[in-house]
């Protein structure tokens, strides 16, 4: 039976929990129910936390797994049905959930793991400019792997259309040496070339700024890191799209919360429902977007 230690910590303006077991350490912020870091014993960090992260209320931390909901990215780039849900003025990038305080419903040991449950009560009619009634919960399970499941349940009496993502930042030894497997042959949207649709040849390597939406994704994607001799695996459900991002040199310099060379040590694979994979929730309907993250030596 694994034993877990739970400590509360303050990072800048953010309330956080540090959870330690003999297998791993996890840091989670109340704001955004955001995992900030995850490291397995005897390995380099698996999720990346920026050296220059800013821990401020109302601003998502450049780290871990921000939850993008009820839209992903620039709202104007979303299907009309997602845009029509928002009645506010300036729509913040990546939705409304990542920079608000969630409520911790509980932390409990289940079998050999730990289950942490959060809810965003404001999603039931109190989000600015988004007058819909959705019960939104995030369950984090820390066991042999780290699993996240974001569940939306339409409590209202009209349909709700969402895009969403678990915008995961992975730590790598050197992004120029890393590759993503599982995307071979997939169609993708190249957002950096006028959102042109293209087809991936072979695994994805990194040689410049990358910001792509992969379509019809398989359940498992992996990151091969030859220098750290590690393969990170992501197994998803409730998703047929994934966004892969690295800001590279110039974009990293523009980001106040990323070191100029921070791009070398991270890459994002975001388990998503975007583009033609957005979710329509009929009244009473539920959807869950889930990813389980693990690693193995290679
Ligand atoms: O997921 C890729 C992306 O949408 C990029 O275009 C990039 O802007 C990134 O997310 C980070 O966005 P943020 O709002 O957190 O700076």
Short mmCIF file of N, CA and C in Angstrom, two decimals, residues 65-222:
data_model
loop_
_atom_site.label_atom_id
_atom_site.label_comp_id
_atom_site.label_asym_id
_atom_site.label_seq_id
_atom_site.Cartn_x
_atom_site.Cartn_y
_atom_site.Cartn_z
N UNK A 65 0.00 21.28 -16.40
CA UNK A 65 -1.19 21.02 -17.23
C UNK A 65 -2.28 22.07 -17.00
N UNK A 66 -2.19 23.21 -17.71
CA UNK A 66 -3.33 24.14 -17.68
C UNK A 66 -4.56 23.49 -18.34
N UNK A 67 -5.72 23.75 -17.77
CA UNK A 67 -6.97 23.23 -18.34
C UNK A 67 -7.60 24.32 -19.22
N UNK A 68 -7.69 24.05 -20.51
CA UNK A 68 -8.29 25.02 -21.44
C UNK A 68 -9.75 24.65 -21.62
N UNK A 69 -10.66 25.55 -21.26
CA UNK A 69 -12.11 25.21 -21.25
C UNK A 69 -12.88 26.50 -21.05
N UNK A 70 -14.00 26.81 -21.62
CA UNK A 70 -14.80 26.03 -22.57
C UNK A 70 -14.44 26.31 -24.03
N UNK A 71 -13.27 26.90 -24.25
CA UNK A 71 -12.75 26.92 -25.62
C UNK A 71 -11.24 26.83 -25.54
N UNK A 72 -10.67 26.40 -26.66
CA UNK A 72 -9.23 26.26 -26.77
C UNK A 72 -8.68 27.40 -27.63
N UNK A 73 -7.54 27.96 -27.24
CA UNK A 73 -6.81 28.93 -28.06
C UNK A 73 -7.60 30.21 -28.27
N UNK A 74 -7.45 30.76 -29.46
CA UNK A 74 -8.14 31.98 -29.84
C UNK A 74 -9.59 31.61 -30.17
N UNK A 75 -10.54 32.22 -29.45
CA UNK A 75 -11.95 31.87 -29.67
C UNK A 75 -12.36 32.06 -31.13
N UNK A 76 -11.80 33.09 -31.77
CA UNK A 76 -12.18 33.39 -33.17
C UNK A 76 -11.77 32.27 -34.13
N UNK A 77 -10.84 31.43 -33.73
CA UNK A 77 -10.42 30.32 -34.57
C UNK A 77 -11.24 29.06 -34.32
N UNK A 78 -12.21 29.16 -33.43
CA UNK A 78 -13.05 28.00 -33.10
C UNK A 78 -14.26 27.95 -34.03
N UNK A 79 -14.88 26.79 -34.16
CA UNK A 79 -16.12 26.69 -34.94
C UNK A 79 -17.16 27.66 -34.39
N UNK A 80 -18.04 28.11 -35.27
CA UNK A 80 -19.06 29.10 -34.92
C UNK A 80 -19.88 28.68 -33.69
N UNK A 81 -20.16 27.39 -33.59
CA UNK A 81 -21.00 26.92 -32.46
C UNK A 81 -20.30 27.15 -31.12
N UNK A 82 -18.97 27.08 -31.10
CA UNK A 82 -18.23 27.35 -29.86
C UNK A 82 -18.21 28.85 -29.59
N UNK A 83 -17.97 29.63 -30.64
CA UNK A 83 -17.95 31.09 -30.50
C UNK A 83 -19.28 31.63 -29.98
N UNK A 84 -20.37 31.02 -30.48
CA UNK A 84 -21.72 31.53 -30.15
C UNK A 84 -22.06 31.35 -28.67
N UNK A 85 -21.33 30.50 -27.97
CA UNK A 85 -21.60 30.26 -26.54
C UNK A 85 -21.17 31.45 -25.69
N UNK A 86 -20.23 32.27 -26.23
CA UNK A 86 -19.63 33.35 -25.44
C UNK A 86 -20.31 34.67 -25.75
N UNK A 87 -20.73 35.37 -24.69
CA UNK A 87 -21.46 36.64 -24.87
C UNK A 87 -20.63 37.81 -24.37
N UNK A 88 -19.40 37.58 -23.94
CA UNK A 88 -18.59 38.65 -23.35
C UNK A 88 -17.88 39.47 -24.41
N UNK A 89 -17.01 40.37 -23.95
CA UNK A 89 -16.25 41.22 -24.88
C UNK A 89 -15.00 40.46 -25.31
N UNK A 90 -13.84 40.95 -24.88
CA UNK A 90 -12.57 40.30 -25.20
C UNK A 90 -12.53 38.87 -24.66
N UNK A 91 -12.38 37.91 -25.54
CA UNK A 91 -12.35 36.51 -25.07
C UNK A 91 -10.91 36.13 -24.73
N UNK A 92 -10.64 35.74 -23.48
CA UNK A 92 -9.27 35.35 -23.14
C UNK A 92 -8.84 34.08 -23.87
N UNK A 93 -7.55 34.00 -24.22
CA UNK A 93 -7.03 32.79 -24.89
C UNK A 93 -7.24 31.58 -23.97
N UNK A 94 -7.60 30.47 -24.57
CA UNK A 94 -7.73 29.19 -23.86
C UNK A 94 -8.86 29.16 -22.83
N UNK A 95 -9.84 30.05 -22.98
CA UNK A 95 -11.06 29.91 -22.19
C UNK A 95 -11.01 30.59 -20.83
N UNK A 96 -11.88 30.12 -19.93
CA UNK A 96 -12.15 30.83 -18.68
C UNK A 96 -11.75 30.04 -17.44
N UNK A 97 -11.35 28.80 -17.60
CA UNK A 97 -11.19 27.93 -16.42
C UNK A 97 -9.78 27.93 -15.85
N UNK A 98 -8.78 28.26 -16.66
CA UNK A 98 -7.41 28.04 -16.20
C UNK A 98 -6.91 29.08 -15.21
N UNK A 99 -7.58 30.23 -15.16
CA UNK A 99 -7.09 31.29 -14.27
C UNK A 99 -8.09 31.61 -13.16
N UNK A 100 -8.96 30.65 -12.83
CA UNK A 100 -9.91 30.86 -11.74
C UNK A 100 -9.68 29.80 -10.67
N UNK A 101 -10.04 30.13 -9.45
CA UNK A 101 -9.88 29.16 -8.38
C UNK A 101 -10.93 28.06 -8.47
N UNK A 102 -10.47 26.84 -8.43
CA UNK A 102 -11.36 25.68 -8.38
C UNK A 102 -11.54 25.28 -6.91
N UNK A 103 -12.53 24.46 -6.68
CA UNK A 103 -12.77 23.99 -5.32
C UNK A 103 -12.23 22.56 -5.19
N UNK A 104 -11.46 22.33 -4.16
CA UNK A 104 -10.96 20.97 -3.92
C UNK A 104 -12.08 20.18 -3.24
N UNK A 105 -12.57 19.13 -3.87
CA UNK A 105 -13.66 18.35 -3.28
C UNK A 105 -13.12 17.27 -2.35
N UNK A 106 -11.91 16.80 -2.64
CA UNK A 106 -11.37 15.77 -1.75
C UNK A 106 -10.08 15.17 -2.25
N UNK A 107 -9.32 14.64 -1.30
CA UNK A 107 -8.11 13.89 -1.62
C UNK A 107 -8.25 12.57 -0.86
N UNK A 108 -8.29 11.46 -1.57
CA UNK A 108 -8.46 10.19 -0.85
C UNK A 108 -7.63 9.08 -1.47
N UNK A 109 -7.19 8.18 -0.62
CA UNK A 109 -6.46 7.02 -1.13
C UNK A 109 -7.44 6.01 -1.68
N UNK A 110 -7.18 5.56 -2.88
CA UNK A 110 -8.04 4.56 -3.52
C UNK A 110 -7.12 3.45 -4.00
N UNK A 111 -7.25 2.27 -3.40
CA UNK A 111 -6.35 1.17 -3.75
C UNK A 111 -4.92 1.59 -3.46
N UNK A 112 -4.10 1.54 -4.54
CA UNK A 112 -2.69 1.84 -4.39
C UNK A 112 -2.38 3.29 -4.79
N UNK A 113 -3.41 4.05 -5.09
CA UNK A 113 -3.18 5.40 -5.62
C UNK A 113 -3.90 6.47 -4.81
N UNK A 114 -3.73 7.69 -5.27
CA UNK A 114 -4.37 8.83 -4.62
C UNK A 114 -5.28 9.50 -5.65
N UNK A 115 -6.49 9.84 -5.21
CA UNK A 115 -7.47 10.46 -6.11
C UNK A 115 -7.78 11.85 -5.58
N UNK A 116 -7.62 12.84 -6.45
CA UNK A 116 -7.83 14.23 -6.07
C UNK A 116 -8.93 14.78 -6.97
N UNK A 117 -9.95 15.34 -6.37
CA UNK A 117 -11.10 15.79 -7.18
C UNK A 117 -11.34 17.28 -6.98
N UNK A 118 -11.46 17.98 -8.12
CA UNK A 118 -11.73 19.41 -8.11
C UNK A 118 -13.02 19.70 -8.88
N UNK A 119 -13.63 20.83 -8.54
CA UNK A 119 -14.80 21.28 -9.30
C UNK A 119 -14.68 22.79 -9.52
N UNK A 120 -15.21 23.26 -10.64
CA UNK A 120 -15.28 24.71 -10.88
C UNK A 120 -16.76 25.10 -10.79
N UNK A 121 -17.23 25.48 -9.58
CA UNK A 121 -18.66 25.76 -9.42
C UNK A 121 -19.16 26.90 -10.31
N UNK A 122 -18.27 27.85 -10.64
CA UNK A 122 -18.69 28.98 -11.49
C UNK A 122 -19.17 28.55 -12.88
N UNK A 123 -18.76 27.35 -13.30
CA UNK A 123 -19.18 26.89 -14.63
C UNK A 123 -20.69 26.65 -14.69
N UNK A 124 -21.34 26.67 -13.52
CA UNK A 124 -22.80 26.48 -13.50
C UNK A 124 -23.51 27.83 -13.54
N UNK A 125 -23.17 28.64 -14.51
CA UNK A 125 -23.91 29.89 -14.75
C UNK A 125 -23.20 31.15 -14.32
N UNK A 126 -22.03 31.04 -13.69
CA UNK A 126 -21.38 32.24 -13.14
C UNK A 126 -20.05 32.61 -13.79
N UNK A 127 -19.77 32.09 -14.97
CA UNK A 127 -18.55 32.51 -15.64
C UNK A 127 -18.85 33.77 -16.44
N UNK A 128 -17.98 34.77 -16.39
CA UNK A 128 -18.26 36.02 -17.08
C UNK A 128 -18.43 35.81 -18.59
N UNK A 129 -19.58 36.19 -19.12
CA UNK A 129 -19.81 36.11 -20.56
C UNK A 129 -20.18 34.73 -21.06
N UNK A 130 -20.32 33.78 -20.15
CA UNK A 130 -20.61 32.40 -20.59
C UNK A 130 -21.77 31.87 -19.75
N UNK A 131 -23.00 32.22 -20.14
CA UNK A 131 -24.17 31.97 -19.28
C UNK A 131 -24.78 30.58 -19.47
N UNK A 132 -24.00 29.55 -19.23
CA UNK A 132 -24.49 28.17 -19.40
C UNK A 132 -24.29 27.42 -18.09
N UNK A 133 -24.95 26.28 -17.99
CA UNK A 133 -24.93 25.54 -16.72
C UNK A 133 -24.27 24.18 -16.94
N UNK A 134 -22.96 24.13 -16.68
CA UNK A 134 -22.22 22.88 -16.88
C UNK A 134 -21.50 22.53 -15.58
N UNK A 135 -21.70 21.31 -15.13
CA UNK A 135 -20.93 20.85 -13.97
C UNK A 135 -19.57 20.40 -14.50
N UNK A 136 -18.51 21.03 -13.99
CA UNK A 136 -17.16 20.77 -14.51
C UNK A 136 -16.28 20.24 -13.40
N UNK A 137 -15.74 19.03 -13.61
CA UNK A 137 -14.88 18.42 -12.58
C UNK A 137 -13.59 17.93 -13.21
N UNK A 138 -12.53 18.01 -12.43
CA UNK A 138 -11.26 17.43 -12.84
C UNK A 138 -10.85 16.42 -11.78
N UNK A 139 -10.61 15.20 -12.21
CA UNK A 139 -10.11 14.17 -11.29
C UNK A 139 -8.66 13.86 -11.68
N UNK A 140 -7.78 13.93 -10.69
CA UNK A 140 -6.37 13.62 -10.89
C UNK A 140 -6.08 12.35 -10.10
N UNK A 141 -5.50 11.37 -10.75
CA UNK A 141 -5.16 10.13 -10.03
C UNK A 141 -3.66 9.90 -10.12
N UNK A 142 -3.06 9.78 -8.94
CA UNK A 142 -1.62 9.57 -8.86
C UNK A 142 -1.40 8.14 -8.41
N UNK A 143 -0.84 7.36 -9.32
CA UNK A 143 -0.57 5.95 -9.00
C UNK A 143 0.68 5.55 -9.76
N UNK A 144 0.65 4.43 -10.41
CA UNK A 144 1.75 4.00 -11.27
C UNK A 144 1.99 5.05 -12.35
N UNK A 145 0.90 5.65 -12.84
CA UNK A 145 0.94 6.74 -13.81
C UNK A 145 0.20 7.93 -13.22
N UNK A 146 0.21 9.02 -13.95
CA UNK A 146 -0.57 10.20 -13.55
C UNK A 146 -1.75 10.30 -14.53
N UNK A 147 -2.96 10.31 -14.01
CA UNK A 147 -4.12 10.34 -14.90
C UNK A 147 -4.97 11.57 -14.58
N UNK A 148 -5.44 12.22 -15.64
CA UNK A 148 -6.33 13.37 -15.48
C UNK A 148 -7.59 13.13 -16.28
N UNK A 149 -8.71 13.50 -15.70
CA UNK A 149 -9.97 13.35 -16.42
C UNK A 149 -10.85 14.56 -16.15
N UNK A 150 -11.19 15.25 -17.24
CA UNK A 150 -11.98 16.48 -17.16
C UNK A 150 -13.39 16.15 -17.64
N UNK A 151 -14.36 16.26 -16.73
CA UNK A 151 -15.73 15.86 -17.08
C UNK A 151 -16.67 17.05 -17.06
N UNK A 152 -17.40 17.20 -18.16
CA UNK A 152 -18.38 18.28 -18.29
C UNK A 152 -19.76 17.64 -18.38
N UNK A 153 -20.68 18.16 -17.59
CA UNK A 153 -22.05 17.63 -17.65
C UNK A 153 -23.01 18.79 -17.84
N UNK A 154 -23.75 18.75 -18.92
CA UNK A 154 -24.68 19.85 -19.23
C UNK A 154 -25.91 19.75 -18.33
N UNK A 155 -26.02 20.67 -17.36
CA UNK A 155 -27.13 20.68 -16.41
C UNK A 155 -28.26 21.57 -16.90
N UNK A 156 -28.03 22.27 -18.00
CA UNK A 156 -29.04 23.22 -18.50
C UNK A 156 -30.02 22.54 -19.45
N UNK A 157 -30.87 23.36 -20.09
CA UNK A 157 -31.83 22.75 -21.00
C UNK A 157 -31.64 23.15 -22.45
N UNK A 158 -30.43 23.66 -22.77
CA UNK A 158 -30.08 23.91 -24.18
C UNK A 158 -28.71 23.28 -24.44
N UNK A 159 -28.42 22.91 -25.70
CA UNK A 159 -27.12 22.29 -25.98
C UNK A 159 -25.96 23.26 -25.75
N UNK A 160 -24.82 22.71 -25.40
CA UNK A 160 -23.60 23.50 -25.17
C UNK A 160 -22.50 22.90 -26.05
N UNK A 161 -21.78 23.77 -26.78
CA UNK A 161 -20.68 23.26 -27.60
C UNK A 161 -19.35 23.80 -27.06
N UNK A 162 -18.41 22.90 -26.88
CA UNK A 162 -17.13 23.22 -26.25
C UNK A 162 -15.96 22.80 -27.11
N UNK A 163 -14.86 23.55 -27.00
CA UNK A 163 -13.55 22.97 -27.33
C UNK A 163 -12.76 22.97 -26.04
N UNK A 164 -11.76 22.12 -25.92
CA UNK A 164 -11.05 22.01 -24.64
C UNK A 164 -9.73 21.28 -24.83
N UNK A 165 -8.85 21.44 -23.85
CA UNK A 165 -7.58 20.72 -23.91
C UNK A 165 -6.95 20.62 -22.53
N UNK A 166 -6.21 19.55 -22.35
CA UNK A 166 -5.31 19.38 -21.20
C UNK A 166 -3.92 19.73 -21.77
N UNK A 167 -3.56 21.01 -21.57
CA UNK A 167 -2.44 21.65 -22.29
C UNK A 167 -1.11 21.27 -21.62
N UNK A 168 -0.70 20.01 -21.80
CA UNK A 168 0.40 19.46 -20.99
C UNK A 168 1.77 19.88 -21.50
N UNK A 169 2.59 20.39 -20.57
CA UNK A 169 3.98 20.77 -20.87
C UNK A 169 4.89 19.63 -20.39
N UNK A 170 5.58 19.00 -21.31
CA UNK A 170 6.48 17.90 -20.94
C UNK A 170 7.93 18.39 -20.88
N UNK A 171 8.68 17.81 -19.95
CA UNK A 171 10.10 18.15 -19.80
C UNK A 171 10.92 17.21 -20.68
N UNK A 172 11.83 17.78 -21.46
CA UNK A 172 12.74 16.96 -22.27
C UNK A 172 14.17 17.47 -22.06
N UNK A 173 15.15 16.59 -22.34
CA UNK A 173 16.56 17.00 -22.14
C UNK A 173 16.93 18.06 -23.16
N UNK A 174 16.47 17.88 -24.41
CA UNK A 174 16.81 18.80 -25.49
C UNK A 174 15.78 18.57 -26.60
N UNK A 175 14.93 19.57 -26.82
CA UNK A 175 13.83 19.37 -27.78
C UNK A 175 14.35 19.04 -29.18
N UNK A 176 15.56 19.49 -29.50
CA UNK A 176 16.10 19.22 -30.84
C UNK A 176 16.41 17.74 -31.04
N UNK A 177 16.59 17.02 -29.94
CA UNK A 177 16.87 15.57 -30.01
C UNK A 177 15.60 14.73 -29.84
N UNK A 178 14.56 15.35 -29.33
CA UNK A 178 13.35 14.58 -29.00
C UNK A 178 12.50 14.35 -30.24
N UNK A 179 11.67 13.33 -30.21
CA UNK A 179 10.70 13.15 -31.29
C UNK A 179 9.38 12.64 -30.72
N UNK A 180 8.30 12.96 -31.46
CA UNK A 180 6.97 12.49 -31.04
C UNK A 180 6.57 11.36 -31.98
N UNK A 181 6.24 10.22 -31.40
CA UNK A 181 5.78 9.08 -32.20
C UNK A 181 4.28 8.91 -32.02
N UNK A 182 3.65 8.34 -33.07
CA UNK A 182 2.20 8.13 -33.03
C UNK A 182 1.48 9.08 -33.98
N UNK A 183 2.22 10.07 -34.50
CA UNK A 183 1.59 11.05 -35.41
C UNK A 183 1.86 10.73 -36.88
N UNK A 184 2.67 9.70 -37.14
CA UNK A 184 3.06 9.35 -38.49
C UNK A 184 1.82 9.21 -39.40
N UNK A 185 1.83 9.90 -40.52
CA UNK A 185 0.75 9.78 -41.50
C UNK A 185 -0.50 10.58 -41.18
N UNK A 186 -0.56 11.24 -40.04
CA UNK A 186 -1.80 11.97 -39.68
C UNK A 186 -1.91 13.28 -40.46
N UNK A 187 -3.14 13.69 -40.69
CA UNK A 187 -3.39 15.04 -41.20
C UNK A 187 -3.21 16.01 -40.04
N UNK A 188 -2.71 17.22 -40.36
CA UNK A 188 -2.62 18.23 -39.30
C UNK A 188 -2.84 19.62 -39.88
N UNK A 189 -3.21 20.54 -39.00
CA UNK A 189 -3.40 21.93 -39.38
C UNK A 189 -2.13 22.66 -38.98
N UNK A 190 -1.47 23.28 -39.93
CA UNK A 190 -0.26 24.04 -39.64
C UNK A 190 -0.68 25.48 -39.35
N UNK A 191 -0.82 25.78 -38.05
CA UNK A 191 -1.36 27.11 -37.70
C UNK A 191 -0.37 28.21 -38.07
N UNK A 192 0.91 27.85 -38.27
CA UNK A 192 1.92 28.87 -38.58
C UNK A 192 1.99 29.15 -40.08
N UNK A 193 1.23 28.43 -40.90
CA UNK A 193 1.21 28.66 -42.35
C UNK A 193 -0.24 28.80 -42.78
N UNK A 194 -0.90 29.82 -42.19
CA UNK A 194 -2.26 30.14 -42.60
C UNK A 194 -3.24 28.98 -42.37
N UNK A 195 -2.98 28.18 -41.37
CA UNK A 195 -3.87 27.08 -40.99
C UNK A 195 -4.12 26.12 -42.17
N UNK A 196 -3.05 25.89 -42.90
CA UNK A 196 -3.12 24.97 -44.04
C UNK A 196 -3.20 23.53 -43.54
N UNK A 197 -3.93 22.69 -44.26
CA UNK A 197 -3.96 21.27 -43.85
C UNK A 197 -2.84 20.51 -44.54
N UNK A 198 -2.07 19.75 -43.78
CA UNK A 198 -0.92 19.02 -44.31
C UNK A 198 -0.94 17.59 -43.78
N UNK A 199 0.03 16.81 -44.25
CA UNK A 199 0.12 15.43 -43.75
C UNK A 199 1.51 15.17 -43.18
N UNK A 200 1.53 14.57 -42.01
CA UNK A 200 2.79 14.28 -41.32
C UNK A 200 3.51 13.10 -41.96
N UNK A 201 4.79 13.31 -42.26
CA UNK A 201 5.62 12.20 -42.76
C UNK A 201 6.50 11.73 -41.62
N UNK A 202 6.40 10.51 -41.21
CA UNK A 202 7.27 9.97 -40.16
C UNK A 202 6.97 10.59 -38.80
N UNK A 203 7.80 10.29 -37.78
CA UNK A 203 7.60 10.91 -36.47
C UNK A 203 7.89 12.41 -36.55
N UNK A 204 7.47 13.14 -35.53
CA UNK A 204 7.68 14.59 -35.54
C UNK A 204 8.96 14.94 -34.78
N UNK A 205 9.89 15.59 -35.48
CA UNK A 205 11.07 16.15 -34.82
C UNK A 205 10.91 17.67 -34.77
N UNK A 206 11.77 18.34 -34.04
CA UNK A 206 11.62 19.78 -33.84
C UNK A 206 12.84 20.52 -34.38
N UNK A 207 12.59 21.45 -35.32
CA UNK A 207 13.69 22.22 -35.90
C UNK A 207 13.27 23.67 -36.09
N UNK A 208 12.24 24.09 -35.39
CA UNK A 208 11.75 25.46 -35.50
C UNK A 208 10.46 25.57 -34.72
N UNK A 209 9.88 26.78 -34.71
CA UNK A 209 8.61 26.97 -34.00
C UNK A 209 7.58 25.97 -34.52
N UNK A 210 6.84 25.39 -33.62
CA UNK A 210 5.88 24.34 -33.98
C UNK A 210 4.56 24.64 -33.28
N UNK A 211 3.48 24.65 -34.03
CA UNK A 211 2.15 24.88 -33.42
C UNK A 211 1.12 24.24 -34.35
N UNK A 212 0.83 22.99 -34.10
CA UNK A 212 0.03 22.20 -35.04
C UNK A 212 -1.13 21.51 -34.33
N UNK A 213 -2.21 21.38 -35.06
CA UNK A 213 -3.35 20.60 -34.56
C UNK A 213 -3.36 19.28 -35.34
N UNK A 214 -3.08 18.19 -34.65
CA UNK A 214 -3.14 16.87 -35.30
C UNK A 214 -4.55 16.33 -35.22
N UNK A 215 -4.99 15.70 -36.30
CA UNK A 215 -6.38 15.25 -36.42
C UNK A 215 -6.44 13.73 -36.44
N UNK A 216 -7.57 13.22 -36.01
CA UNK A 216 -7.80 11.76 -35.99
C UNK A 216 -6.64 11.05 -35.29
N UNK A 217 -6.29 11.55 -34.14
CA UNK A 217 -5.13 11.02 -33.41
C UNK A 217 -5.44 9.64 -32.81
N UNK A 218 -4.40 8.79 -32.69
CA UNK A 218 -4.60 7.49 -32.03
C UNK A 218 -4.66 7.68 -30.51
N UNK A 219 -4.96 6.61 -29.79
CA UNK A 219 -5.08 6.73 -28.32
C UNK A 219 -3.73 6.97 -27.65
N UNK A 220 -2.65 6.49 -28.28
CA UNK A 220 -1.35 6.63 -27.62
C UNK A 220 -0.38 7.44 -28.47
N UNK A 221 0.22 8.43 -27.84
CA UNK A 221 1.30 9.20 -28.46
C UNK A 221 2.48 9.07 -27.50
N UNK A 222 3.69 9.21 -28.02
CA UNK A 222 4.81 9.15 -27.08
C UNK A 222 5.92 10.10 -27.47
#
